[in-house]
PDB file of C-alpha atoms and ligand atoms in Angstrom:
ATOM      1  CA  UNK V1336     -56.061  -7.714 105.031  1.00 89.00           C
ATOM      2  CA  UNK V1337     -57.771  -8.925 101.644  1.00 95.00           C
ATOM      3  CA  UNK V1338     -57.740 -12.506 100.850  1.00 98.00           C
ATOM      4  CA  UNK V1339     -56.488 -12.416  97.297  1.00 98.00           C
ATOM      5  CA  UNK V1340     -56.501 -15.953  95.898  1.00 98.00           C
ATOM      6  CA  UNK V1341     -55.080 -15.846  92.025  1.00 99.00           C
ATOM      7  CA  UNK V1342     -55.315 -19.522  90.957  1.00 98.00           C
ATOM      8  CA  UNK V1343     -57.794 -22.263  90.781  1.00 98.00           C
ATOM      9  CA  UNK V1344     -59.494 -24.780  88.607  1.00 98.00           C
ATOM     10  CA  UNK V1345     -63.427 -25.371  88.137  1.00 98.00           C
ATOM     11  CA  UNK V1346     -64.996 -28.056  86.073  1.00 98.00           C
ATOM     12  CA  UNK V1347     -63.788 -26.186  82.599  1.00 98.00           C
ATOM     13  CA  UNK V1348     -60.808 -28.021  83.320  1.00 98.00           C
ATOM     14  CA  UNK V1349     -59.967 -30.344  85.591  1.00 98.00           C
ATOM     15  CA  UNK V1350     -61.379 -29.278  88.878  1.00 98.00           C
ATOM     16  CA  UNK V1351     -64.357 -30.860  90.220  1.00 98.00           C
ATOM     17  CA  UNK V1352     -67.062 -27.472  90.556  1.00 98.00           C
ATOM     18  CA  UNK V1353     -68.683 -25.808  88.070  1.00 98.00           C
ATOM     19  CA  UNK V1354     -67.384 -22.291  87.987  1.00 98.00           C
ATOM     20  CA  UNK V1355     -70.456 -20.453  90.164  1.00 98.00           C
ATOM     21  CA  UNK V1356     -69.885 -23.308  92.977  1.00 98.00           C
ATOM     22  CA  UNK V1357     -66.341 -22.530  93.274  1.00 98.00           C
ATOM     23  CA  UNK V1358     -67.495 -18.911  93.659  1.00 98.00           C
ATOM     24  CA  UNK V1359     -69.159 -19.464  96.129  1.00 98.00           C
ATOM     25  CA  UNK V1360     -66.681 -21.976  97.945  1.00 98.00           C
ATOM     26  CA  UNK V1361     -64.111 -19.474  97.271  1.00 98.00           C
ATOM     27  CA  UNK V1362     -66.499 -17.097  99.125  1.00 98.00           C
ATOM     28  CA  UNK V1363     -67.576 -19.290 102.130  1.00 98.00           C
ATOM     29  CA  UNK V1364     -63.513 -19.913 102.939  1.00 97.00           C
ATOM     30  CA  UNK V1365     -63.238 -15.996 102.649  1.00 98.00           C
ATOM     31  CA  UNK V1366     -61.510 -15.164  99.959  1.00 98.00           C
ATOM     32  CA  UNK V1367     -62.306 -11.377  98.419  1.00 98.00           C
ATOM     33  CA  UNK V1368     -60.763 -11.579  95.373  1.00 98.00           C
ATOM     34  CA  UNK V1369     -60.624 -14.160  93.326  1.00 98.00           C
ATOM     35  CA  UNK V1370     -59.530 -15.886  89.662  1.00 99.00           C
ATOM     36  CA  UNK V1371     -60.687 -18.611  88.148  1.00 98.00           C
ATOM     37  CA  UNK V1372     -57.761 -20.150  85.868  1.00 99.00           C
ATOM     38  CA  UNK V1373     -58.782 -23.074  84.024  1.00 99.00           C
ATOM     39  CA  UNK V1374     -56.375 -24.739  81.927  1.00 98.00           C
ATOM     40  CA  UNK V1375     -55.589 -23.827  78.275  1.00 98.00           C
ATOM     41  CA  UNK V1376     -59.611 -22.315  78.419  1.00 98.00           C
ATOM     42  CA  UNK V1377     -61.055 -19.157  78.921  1.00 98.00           C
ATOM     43  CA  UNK V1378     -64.822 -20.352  78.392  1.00 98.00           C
ATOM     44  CA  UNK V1379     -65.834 -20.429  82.839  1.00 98.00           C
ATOM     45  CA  UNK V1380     -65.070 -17.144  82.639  1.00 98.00           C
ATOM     46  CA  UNK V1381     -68.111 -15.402  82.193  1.00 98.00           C
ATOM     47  CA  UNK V1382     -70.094 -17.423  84.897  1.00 98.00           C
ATOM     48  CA  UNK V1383     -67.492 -17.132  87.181  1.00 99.00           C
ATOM     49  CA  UNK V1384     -67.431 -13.136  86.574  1.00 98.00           C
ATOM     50  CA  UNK V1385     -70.888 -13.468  87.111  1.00 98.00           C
ATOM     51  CA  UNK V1386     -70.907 -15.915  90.499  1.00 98.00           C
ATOM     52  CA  UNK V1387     -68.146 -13.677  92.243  1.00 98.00           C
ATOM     53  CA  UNK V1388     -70.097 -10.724  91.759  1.00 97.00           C
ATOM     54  CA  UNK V1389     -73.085 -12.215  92.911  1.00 98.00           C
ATOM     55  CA  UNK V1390     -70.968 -13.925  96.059  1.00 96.00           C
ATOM     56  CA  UNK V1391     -69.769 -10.170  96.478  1.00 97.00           C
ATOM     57  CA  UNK V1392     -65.928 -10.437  95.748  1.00 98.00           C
ATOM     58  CA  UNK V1393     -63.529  -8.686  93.281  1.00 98.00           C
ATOM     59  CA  UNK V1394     -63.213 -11.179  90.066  1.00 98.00           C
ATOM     60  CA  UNK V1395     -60.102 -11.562  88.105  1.00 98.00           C
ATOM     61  CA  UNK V1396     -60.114 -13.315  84.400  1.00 98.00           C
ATOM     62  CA  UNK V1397     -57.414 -15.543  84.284  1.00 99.00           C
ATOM     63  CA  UNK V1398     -56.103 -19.259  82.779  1.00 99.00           C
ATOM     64  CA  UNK V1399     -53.033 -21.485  83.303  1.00 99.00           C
ATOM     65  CA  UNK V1400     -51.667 -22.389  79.884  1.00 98.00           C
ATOM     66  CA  UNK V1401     -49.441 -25.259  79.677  1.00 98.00           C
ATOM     67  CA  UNK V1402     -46.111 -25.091  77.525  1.00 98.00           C
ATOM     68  CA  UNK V1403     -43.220 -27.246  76.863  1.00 98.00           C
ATOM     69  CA  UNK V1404     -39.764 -25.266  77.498  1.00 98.00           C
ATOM     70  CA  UNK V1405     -36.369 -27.166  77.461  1.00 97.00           C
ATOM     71  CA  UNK V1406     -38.556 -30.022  77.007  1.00 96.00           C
ATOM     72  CA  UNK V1407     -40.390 -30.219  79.998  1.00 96.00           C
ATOM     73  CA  UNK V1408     -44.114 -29.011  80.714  1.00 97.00           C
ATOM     74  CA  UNK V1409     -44.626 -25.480  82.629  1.00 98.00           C
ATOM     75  CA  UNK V1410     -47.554 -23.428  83.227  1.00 98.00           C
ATOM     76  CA  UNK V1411     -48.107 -20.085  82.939  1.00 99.00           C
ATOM     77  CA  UNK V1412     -50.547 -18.176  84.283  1.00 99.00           C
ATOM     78  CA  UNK V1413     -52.366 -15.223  82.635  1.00 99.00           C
ATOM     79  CA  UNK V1414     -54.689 -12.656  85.154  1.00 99.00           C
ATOM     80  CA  UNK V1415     -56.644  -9.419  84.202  1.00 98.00           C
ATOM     81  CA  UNK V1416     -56.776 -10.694  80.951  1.00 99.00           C
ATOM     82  CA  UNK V1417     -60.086 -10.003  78.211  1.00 98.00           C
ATOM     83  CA  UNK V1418     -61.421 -13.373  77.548  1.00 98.00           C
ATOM     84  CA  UNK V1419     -63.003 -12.125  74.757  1.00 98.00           C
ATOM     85  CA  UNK V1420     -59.033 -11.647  72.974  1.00 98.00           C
ATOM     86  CA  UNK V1421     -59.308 -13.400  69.593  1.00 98.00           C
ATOM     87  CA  UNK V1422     -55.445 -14.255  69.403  1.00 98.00           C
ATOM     88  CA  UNK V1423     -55.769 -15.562  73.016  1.00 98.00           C
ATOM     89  CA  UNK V1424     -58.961 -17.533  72.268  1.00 98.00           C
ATOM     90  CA  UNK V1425     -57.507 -18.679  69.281  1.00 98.00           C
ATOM     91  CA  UNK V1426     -54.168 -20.159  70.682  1.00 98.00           C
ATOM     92  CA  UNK V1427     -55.637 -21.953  73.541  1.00 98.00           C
ATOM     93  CA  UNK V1428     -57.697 -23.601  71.059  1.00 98.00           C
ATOM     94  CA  UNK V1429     -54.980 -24.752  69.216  1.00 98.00           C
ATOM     95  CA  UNK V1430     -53.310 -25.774  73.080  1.00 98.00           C
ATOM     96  CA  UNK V1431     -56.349 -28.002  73.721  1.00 98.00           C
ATOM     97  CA  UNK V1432     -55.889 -29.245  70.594  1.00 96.00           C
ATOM     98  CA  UNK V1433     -54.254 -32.328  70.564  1.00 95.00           C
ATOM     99  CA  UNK V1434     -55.315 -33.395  74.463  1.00 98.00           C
ATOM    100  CA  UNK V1435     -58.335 -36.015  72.916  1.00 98.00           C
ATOM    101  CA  UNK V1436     -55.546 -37.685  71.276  1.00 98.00           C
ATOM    102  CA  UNK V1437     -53.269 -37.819  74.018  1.00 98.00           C
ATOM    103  CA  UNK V1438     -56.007 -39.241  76.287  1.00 98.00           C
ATOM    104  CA  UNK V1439     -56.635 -42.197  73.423  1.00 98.00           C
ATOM    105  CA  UNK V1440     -52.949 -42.740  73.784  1.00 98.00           C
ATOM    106  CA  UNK V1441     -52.690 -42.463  77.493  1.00 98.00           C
ATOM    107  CA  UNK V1442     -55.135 -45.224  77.690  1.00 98.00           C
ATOM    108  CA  UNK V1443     -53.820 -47.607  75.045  1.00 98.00           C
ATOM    109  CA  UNK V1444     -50.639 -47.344  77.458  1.00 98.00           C
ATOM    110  CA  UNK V1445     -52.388 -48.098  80.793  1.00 98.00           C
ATOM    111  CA  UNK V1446     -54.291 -50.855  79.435  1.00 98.00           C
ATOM    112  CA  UNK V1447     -50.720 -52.158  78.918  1.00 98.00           C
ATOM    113  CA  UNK V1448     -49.784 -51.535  82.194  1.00 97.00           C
ATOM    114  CA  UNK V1449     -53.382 -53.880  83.232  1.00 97.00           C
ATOM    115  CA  UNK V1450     -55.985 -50.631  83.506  1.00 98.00           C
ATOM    116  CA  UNK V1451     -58.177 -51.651  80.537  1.00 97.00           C
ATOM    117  CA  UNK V1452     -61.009 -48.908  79.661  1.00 98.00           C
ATOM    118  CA  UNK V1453     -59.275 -46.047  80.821  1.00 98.00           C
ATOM    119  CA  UNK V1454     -60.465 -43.665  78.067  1.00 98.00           C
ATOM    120  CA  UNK V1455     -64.057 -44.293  78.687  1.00 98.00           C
ATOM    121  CA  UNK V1456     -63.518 -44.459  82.323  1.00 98.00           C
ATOM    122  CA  UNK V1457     -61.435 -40.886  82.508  1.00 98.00           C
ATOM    123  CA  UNK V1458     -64.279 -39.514  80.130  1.00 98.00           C
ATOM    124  CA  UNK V1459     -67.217 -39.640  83.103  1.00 98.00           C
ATOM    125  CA  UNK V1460     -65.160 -37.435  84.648  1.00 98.00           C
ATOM    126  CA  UNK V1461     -64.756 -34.634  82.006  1.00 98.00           C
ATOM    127  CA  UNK V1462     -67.455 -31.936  81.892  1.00 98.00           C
ATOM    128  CA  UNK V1463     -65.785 -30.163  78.749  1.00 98.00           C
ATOM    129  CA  UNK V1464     -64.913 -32.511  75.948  1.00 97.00           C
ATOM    130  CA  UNK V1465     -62.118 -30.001  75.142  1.00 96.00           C
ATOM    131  CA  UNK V1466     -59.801 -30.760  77.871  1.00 98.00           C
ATOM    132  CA  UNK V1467     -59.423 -34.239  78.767  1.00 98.00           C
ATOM    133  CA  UNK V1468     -56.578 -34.294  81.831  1.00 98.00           C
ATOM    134  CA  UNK V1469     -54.577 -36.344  83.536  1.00 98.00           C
ATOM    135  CA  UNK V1470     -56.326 -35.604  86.595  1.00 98.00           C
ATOM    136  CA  UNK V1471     -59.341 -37.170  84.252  1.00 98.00           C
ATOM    137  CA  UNK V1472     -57.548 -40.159  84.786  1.00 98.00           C
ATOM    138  CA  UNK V1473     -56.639 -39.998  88.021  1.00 98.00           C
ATOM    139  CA  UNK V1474     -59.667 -39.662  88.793  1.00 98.00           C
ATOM    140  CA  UNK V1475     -61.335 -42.743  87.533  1.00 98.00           C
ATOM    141  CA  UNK V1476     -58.031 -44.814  89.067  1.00 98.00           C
ATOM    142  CA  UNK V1477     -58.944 -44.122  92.082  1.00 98.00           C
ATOM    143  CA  UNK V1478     -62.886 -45.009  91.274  1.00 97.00           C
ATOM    144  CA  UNK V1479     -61.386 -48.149  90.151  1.00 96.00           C
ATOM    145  CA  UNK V1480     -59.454 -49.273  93.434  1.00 97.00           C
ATOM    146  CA  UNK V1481     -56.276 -49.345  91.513  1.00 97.00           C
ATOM    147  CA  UNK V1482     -54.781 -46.684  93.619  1.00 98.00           C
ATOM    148  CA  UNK V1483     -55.546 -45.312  97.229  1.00 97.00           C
ATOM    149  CA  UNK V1484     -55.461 -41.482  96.027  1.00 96.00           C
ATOM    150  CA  UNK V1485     -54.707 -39.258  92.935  1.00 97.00           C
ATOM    151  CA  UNK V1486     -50.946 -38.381  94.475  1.00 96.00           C
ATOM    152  CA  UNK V1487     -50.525 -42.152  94.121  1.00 97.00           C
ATOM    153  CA  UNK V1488     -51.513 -42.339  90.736  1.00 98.00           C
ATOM    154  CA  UNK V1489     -49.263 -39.644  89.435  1.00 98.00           C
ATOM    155  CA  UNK V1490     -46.558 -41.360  91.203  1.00 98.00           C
ATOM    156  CA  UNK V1491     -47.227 -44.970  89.887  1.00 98.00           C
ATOM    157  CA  UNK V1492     -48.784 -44.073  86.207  1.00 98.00           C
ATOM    158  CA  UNK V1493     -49.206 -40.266  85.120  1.00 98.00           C
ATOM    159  CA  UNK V1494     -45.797 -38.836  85.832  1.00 97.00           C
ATOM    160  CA  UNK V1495     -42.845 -38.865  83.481  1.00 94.00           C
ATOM    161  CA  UNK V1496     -41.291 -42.442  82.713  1.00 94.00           C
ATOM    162  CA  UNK V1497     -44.490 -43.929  84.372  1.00 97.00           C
ATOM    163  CA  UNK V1498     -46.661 -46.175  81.865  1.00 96.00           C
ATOM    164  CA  UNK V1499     -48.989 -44.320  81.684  1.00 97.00           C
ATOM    165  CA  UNK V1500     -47.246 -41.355  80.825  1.00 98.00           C
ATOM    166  CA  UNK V1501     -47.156 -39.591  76.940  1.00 97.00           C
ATOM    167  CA  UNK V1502     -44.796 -36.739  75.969  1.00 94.00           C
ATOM    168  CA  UNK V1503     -47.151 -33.836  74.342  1.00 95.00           C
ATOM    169  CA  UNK V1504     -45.555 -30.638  72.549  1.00 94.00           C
ATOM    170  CA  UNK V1505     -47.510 -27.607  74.429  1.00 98.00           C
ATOM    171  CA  UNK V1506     -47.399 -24.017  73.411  1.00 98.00           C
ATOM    172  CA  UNK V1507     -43.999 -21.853  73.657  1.00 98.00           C
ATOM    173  CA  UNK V1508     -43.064 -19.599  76.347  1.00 98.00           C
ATOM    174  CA  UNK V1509     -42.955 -16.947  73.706  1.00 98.00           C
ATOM    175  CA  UNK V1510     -46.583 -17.734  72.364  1.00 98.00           C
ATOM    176  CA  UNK V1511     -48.200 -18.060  76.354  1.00 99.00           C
ATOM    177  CA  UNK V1512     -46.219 -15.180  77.257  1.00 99.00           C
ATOM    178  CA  UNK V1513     -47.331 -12.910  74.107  1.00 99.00           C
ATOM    179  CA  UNK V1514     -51.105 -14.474  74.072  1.00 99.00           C
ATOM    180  CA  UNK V1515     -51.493 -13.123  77.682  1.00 99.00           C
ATOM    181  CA  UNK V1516     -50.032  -9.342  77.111  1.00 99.00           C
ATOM    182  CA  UNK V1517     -51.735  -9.305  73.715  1.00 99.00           C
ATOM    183  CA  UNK V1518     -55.225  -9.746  75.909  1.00 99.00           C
ATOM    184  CA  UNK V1519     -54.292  -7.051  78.247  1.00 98.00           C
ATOM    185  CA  UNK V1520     -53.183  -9.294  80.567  1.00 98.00           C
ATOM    186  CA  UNK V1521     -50.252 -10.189  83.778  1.00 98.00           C
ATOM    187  CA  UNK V1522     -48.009 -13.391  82.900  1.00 99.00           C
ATOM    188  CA  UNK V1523     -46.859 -15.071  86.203  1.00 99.00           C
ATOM    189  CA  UNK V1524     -45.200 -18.312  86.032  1.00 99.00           C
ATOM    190  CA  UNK V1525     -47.351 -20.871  88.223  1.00 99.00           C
ATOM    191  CA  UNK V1526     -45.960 -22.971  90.840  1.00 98.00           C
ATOM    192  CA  UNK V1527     -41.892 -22.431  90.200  1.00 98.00           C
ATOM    193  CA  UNK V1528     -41.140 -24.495  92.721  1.00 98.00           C
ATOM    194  CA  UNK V1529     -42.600 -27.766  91.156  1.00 98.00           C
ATOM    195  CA  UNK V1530     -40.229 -28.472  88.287  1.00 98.00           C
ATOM    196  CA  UNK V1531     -37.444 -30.257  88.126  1.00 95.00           C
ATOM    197  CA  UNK V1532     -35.028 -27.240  87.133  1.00 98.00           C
ATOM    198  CA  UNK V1533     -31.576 -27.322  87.874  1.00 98.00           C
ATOM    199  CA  UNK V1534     -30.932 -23.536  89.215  1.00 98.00           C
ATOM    200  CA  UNK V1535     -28.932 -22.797  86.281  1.00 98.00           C
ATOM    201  CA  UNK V1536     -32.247 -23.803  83.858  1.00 98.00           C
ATOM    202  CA  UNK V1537     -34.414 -22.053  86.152  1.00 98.00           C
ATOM    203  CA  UNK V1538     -32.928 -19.106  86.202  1.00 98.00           C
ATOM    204  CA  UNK V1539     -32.551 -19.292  81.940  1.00 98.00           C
ATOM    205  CA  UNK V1540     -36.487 -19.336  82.317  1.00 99.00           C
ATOM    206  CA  UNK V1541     -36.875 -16.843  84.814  1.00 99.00           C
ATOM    207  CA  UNK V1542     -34.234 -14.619  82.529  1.00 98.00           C
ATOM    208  CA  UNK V1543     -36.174 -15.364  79.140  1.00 98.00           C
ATOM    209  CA  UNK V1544     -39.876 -14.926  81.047  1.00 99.00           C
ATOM    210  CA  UNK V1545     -38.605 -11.496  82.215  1.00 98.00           C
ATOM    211  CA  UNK V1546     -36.994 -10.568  78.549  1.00 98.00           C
ATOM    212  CA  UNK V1547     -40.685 -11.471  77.406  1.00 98.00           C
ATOM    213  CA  UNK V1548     -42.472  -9.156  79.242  1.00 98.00           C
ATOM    214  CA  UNK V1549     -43.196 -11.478  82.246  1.00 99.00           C
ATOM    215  CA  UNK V1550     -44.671 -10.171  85.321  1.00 98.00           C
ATOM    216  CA  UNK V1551     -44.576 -12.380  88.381  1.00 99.00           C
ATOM    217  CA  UNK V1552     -43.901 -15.619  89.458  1.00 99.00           C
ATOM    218  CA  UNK V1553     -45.956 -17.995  92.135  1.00 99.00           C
ATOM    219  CA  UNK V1554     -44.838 -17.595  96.190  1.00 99.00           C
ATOM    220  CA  UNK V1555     -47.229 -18.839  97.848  1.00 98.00           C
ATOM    221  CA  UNK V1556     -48.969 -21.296  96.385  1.00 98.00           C
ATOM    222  CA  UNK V1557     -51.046 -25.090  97.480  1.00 97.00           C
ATOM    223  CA  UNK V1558     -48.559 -26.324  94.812  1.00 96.00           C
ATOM    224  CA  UNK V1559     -45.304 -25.007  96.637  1.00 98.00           C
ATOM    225  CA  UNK V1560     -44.111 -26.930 100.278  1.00 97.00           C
ATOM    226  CA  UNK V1561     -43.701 -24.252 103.486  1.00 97.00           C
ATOM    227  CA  UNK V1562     -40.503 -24.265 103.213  1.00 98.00           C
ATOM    228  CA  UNK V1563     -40.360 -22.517  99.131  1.00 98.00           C
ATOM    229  CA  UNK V1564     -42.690 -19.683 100.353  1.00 98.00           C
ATOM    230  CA  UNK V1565     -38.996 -17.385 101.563  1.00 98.00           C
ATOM    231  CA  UNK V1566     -37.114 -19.166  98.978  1.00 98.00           C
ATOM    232  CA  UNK V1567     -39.070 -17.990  96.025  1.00 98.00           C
ATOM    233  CA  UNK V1568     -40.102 -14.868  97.875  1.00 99.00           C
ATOM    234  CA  UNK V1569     -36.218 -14.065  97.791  1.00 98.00           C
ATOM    235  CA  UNK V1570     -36.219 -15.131  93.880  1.00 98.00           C
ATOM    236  CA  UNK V1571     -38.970 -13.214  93.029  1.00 99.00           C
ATOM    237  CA  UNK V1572     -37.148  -9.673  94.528  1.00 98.00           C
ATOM    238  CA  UNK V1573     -34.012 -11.107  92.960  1.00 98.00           C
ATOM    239  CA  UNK V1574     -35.225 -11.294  89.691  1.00 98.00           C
ATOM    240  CA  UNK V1575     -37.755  -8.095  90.091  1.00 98.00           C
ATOM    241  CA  UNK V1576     -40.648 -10.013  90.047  1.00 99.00           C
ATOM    242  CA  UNK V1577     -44.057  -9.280  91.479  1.00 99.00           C
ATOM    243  CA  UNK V1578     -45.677 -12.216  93.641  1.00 99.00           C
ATOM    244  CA  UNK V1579     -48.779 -14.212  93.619  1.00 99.00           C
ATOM    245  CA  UNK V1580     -50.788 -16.154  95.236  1.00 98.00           C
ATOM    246  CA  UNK V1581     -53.629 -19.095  95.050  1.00 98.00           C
ATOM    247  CA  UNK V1582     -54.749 -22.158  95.836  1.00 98.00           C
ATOM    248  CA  UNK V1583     -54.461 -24.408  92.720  1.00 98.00           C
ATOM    249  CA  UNK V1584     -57.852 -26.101  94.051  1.00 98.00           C
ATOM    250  CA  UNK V1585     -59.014 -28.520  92.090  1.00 98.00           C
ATOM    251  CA  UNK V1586     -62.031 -30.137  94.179  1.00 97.00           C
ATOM    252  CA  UNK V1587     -62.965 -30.052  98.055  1.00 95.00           C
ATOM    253  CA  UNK V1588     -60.690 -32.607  99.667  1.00 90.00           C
ATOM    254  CA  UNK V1589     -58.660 -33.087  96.965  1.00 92.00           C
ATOM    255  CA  UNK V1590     -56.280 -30.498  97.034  1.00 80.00           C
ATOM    256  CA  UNK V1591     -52.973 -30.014  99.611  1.00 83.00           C
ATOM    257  CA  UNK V1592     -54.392 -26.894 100.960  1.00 92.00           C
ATOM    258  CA  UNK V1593     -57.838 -25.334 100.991  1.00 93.00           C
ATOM    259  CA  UNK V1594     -58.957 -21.867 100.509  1.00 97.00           C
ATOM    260  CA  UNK V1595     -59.069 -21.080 103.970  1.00 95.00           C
ATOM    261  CA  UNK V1596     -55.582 -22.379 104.791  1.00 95.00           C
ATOM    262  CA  UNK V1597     -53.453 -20.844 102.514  1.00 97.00           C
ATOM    263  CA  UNK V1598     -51.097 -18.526 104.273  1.00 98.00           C
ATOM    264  CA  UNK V1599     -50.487 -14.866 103.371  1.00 98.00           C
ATOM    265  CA  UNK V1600     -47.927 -13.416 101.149  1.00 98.00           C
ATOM    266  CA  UNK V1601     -44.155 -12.828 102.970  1.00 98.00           C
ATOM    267  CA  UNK V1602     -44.270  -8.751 103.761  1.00 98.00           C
ATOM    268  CA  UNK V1603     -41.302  -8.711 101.584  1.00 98.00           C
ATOM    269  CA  UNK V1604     -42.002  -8.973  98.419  1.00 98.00           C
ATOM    270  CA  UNK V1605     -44.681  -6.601  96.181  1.00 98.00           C
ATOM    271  CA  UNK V1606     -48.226  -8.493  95.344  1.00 98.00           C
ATOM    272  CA  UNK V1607     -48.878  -8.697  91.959  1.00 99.00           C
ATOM    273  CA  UNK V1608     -52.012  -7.218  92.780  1.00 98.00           C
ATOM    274  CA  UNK V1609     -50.308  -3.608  93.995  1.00 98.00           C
ATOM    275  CA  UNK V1610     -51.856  -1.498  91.394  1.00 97.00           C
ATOM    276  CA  UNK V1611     -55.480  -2.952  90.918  1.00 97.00           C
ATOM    277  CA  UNK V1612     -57.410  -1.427  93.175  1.00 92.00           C
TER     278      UNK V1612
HETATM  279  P1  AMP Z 617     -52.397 -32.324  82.111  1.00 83.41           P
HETATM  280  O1  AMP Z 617     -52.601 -30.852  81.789  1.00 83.41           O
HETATM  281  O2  AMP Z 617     -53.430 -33.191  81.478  1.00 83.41           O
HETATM  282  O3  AMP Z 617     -50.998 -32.780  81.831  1.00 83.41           O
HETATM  283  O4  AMP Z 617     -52.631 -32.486  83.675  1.00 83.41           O
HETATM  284  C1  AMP Z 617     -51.891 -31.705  84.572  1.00 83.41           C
HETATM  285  C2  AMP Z 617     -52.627 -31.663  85.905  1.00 83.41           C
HETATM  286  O5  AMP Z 617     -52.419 -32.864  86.612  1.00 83.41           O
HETATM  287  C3  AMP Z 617     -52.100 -30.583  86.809  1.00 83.41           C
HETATM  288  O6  AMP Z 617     -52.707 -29.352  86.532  1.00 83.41           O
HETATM  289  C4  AMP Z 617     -52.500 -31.085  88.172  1.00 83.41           C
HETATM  290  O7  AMP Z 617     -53.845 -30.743  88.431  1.00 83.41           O
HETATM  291  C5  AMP Z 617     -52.420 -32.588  88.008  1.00 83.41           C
HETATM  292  N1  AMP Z 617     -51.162 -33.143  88.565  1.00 83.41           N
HETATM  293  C6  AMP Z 617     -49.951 -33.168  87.978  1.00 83.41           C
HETATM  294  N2  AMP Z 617     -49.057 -33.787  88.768  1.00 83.41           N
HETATM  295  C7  AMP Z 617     -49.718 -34.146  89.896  1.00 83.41           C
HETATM  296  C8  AMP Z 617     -49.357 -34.819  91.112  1.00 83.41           C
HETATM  297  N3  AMP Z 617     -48.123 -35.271  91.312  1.00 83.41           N
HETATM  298  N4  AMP Z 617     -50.321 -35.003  92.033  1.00 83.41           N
HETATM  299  C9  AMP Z 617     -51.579 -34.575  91.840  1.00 83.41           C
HETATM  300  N5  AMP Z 617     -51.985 -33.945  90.726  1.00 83.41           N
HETATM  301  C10 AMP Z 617     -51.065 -33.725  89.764  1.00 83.41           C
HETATM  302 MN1   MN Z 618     -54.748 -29.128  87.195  1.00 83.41          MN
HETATM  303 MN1   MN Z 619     -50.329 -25.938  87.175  1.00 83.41          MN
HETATM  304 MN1   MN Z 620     -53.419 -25.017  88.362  1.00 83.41          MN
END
């Protein structure tokens, strides 16, 4: 059976690798096909076309662009899109947009909270001035000794009502959604099973994703516990979804599950891979 891994981060974003080394990774824990999806950035693409081929695996363009719906943040995640798509280049652009600003402000708030020189600190960590993340900052709390691990940090700073935490207006569903189809591309909604949805509100998104044109939603995925794999197996068949399936690596050691240990699909529900090849 193929290893088809649909969702990971290189150093475009917030993962640790440049796009070629996570190619190779990728490779080494044996996947065969396999998308890079950066957040709200397209620009790793072309190396990490170039890397997979070279590594000998199927590539898949992708990103994971963040938007705010009924207030809170989601991601969705575009595959087999063009890259090159001047309305998709052109929104996530206008995503990334405001994320320098957030990151002066996320700083001004932990210095509060006694973590002085957080922007500067976070910033050693970013290879692409365009997309300063919170994992930025996780990152250099951790270098610090403030916190044991990054988990910790989001728990104590980065997550909502923490200190450390700003509210930031993302795209829409509507623009993420239409970006991604306009580029020729699948819209899956990444990791379902991490937001704090009542059922009711998830199934209004999972209603308003599929009146949009959306694809597929996230089964098995480092982001989701054991235990969500059936459940959103069962949602996705319920809803007439197709399934994916990644990592969400971010850096060796770093992530809950590695390339190599991420289980298989459930036999039950279609890949959203089916009809590529
Ligand atoms: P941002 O796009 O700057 O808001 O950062 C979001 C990123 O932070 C996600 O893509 C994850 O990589 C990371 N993240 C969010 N919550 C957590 C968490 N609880 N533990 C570890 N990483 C997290
Ligand atoms: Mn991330
Ligand atoms: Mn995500
Ligand atoms: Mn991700």
């Amino acid at each position: 059976m193929l290893n088809v891994d649909l969702h990971c981060h290189s150093n475009i974003s917030d993962g640790v690798l440049a796009p070629a080394a996570v190619a190779a990774y990728a490779r080494k824990a044996g996947v065969d096909v396999w998308a890079l999806t950066d957040h709200d950035e397209v620009s790793g693409v072309a190396a990490a076309r170039a890397a997979a081929v070279e590594q000998g695996m199927r590539f898949v363009p992708g990103v994971e662009i963040s938007i705010t719906w009924a207030g809170e943040t989601v991601h969705i995640v575009g595959l087999q899109i063009d890259a090159d798509n001047a309305a998709l280049v052109r929104g996530l652009a206008a995503t990334r947009s405001g994320r320098d600003a957030r990151g002066r402000e996320i700083a001004a708030q932990l210095a509060l909270a006694g973590i002085p020189g957080a922007y500067e600190g976070a910033l050693q960590f970013v290879a692409n001035p365009d997309l300063m993340s919170r994992t930025h900052f996780a990152r250099y709390i951790v270098d610090c000794g403030k916190c044991a691990n990054i988990p910790e940090v989001f728990r104590k700073y980065l997550s909502e009502g923490k200190p450390g935490y700003v509210e930031h207006r993302w795209a829409s569903l509507g623009e993420a959604v239409g970006w991604i189809r306009g580029a020729g591309g699948v819209a899956v909604i990444a990791h379902p099973g991490r937001y704090r949805f009542s059922d009711t509100a998830q199934g209004a998104l999972f209603d308003e994703f599929k009146q949009l044109g959306g694809a597929a939603i996230e089964v098995v995925t480092g982001s989701h516990s054991p235990h969500q794999y059936p459940e959103y197996a069962a949602l996705a068949n319920a809803y007439g979804f197709l399934a994916s399936r990644g990592t969400d690596f971010h850096a060796p050691g770093e992530s809950r599950v590695d390339f190599s240990q991420l289980p298989p699909l459930p036999s039950n529900v279609t890949p959203v891979w089916h009809d590529w090849f």
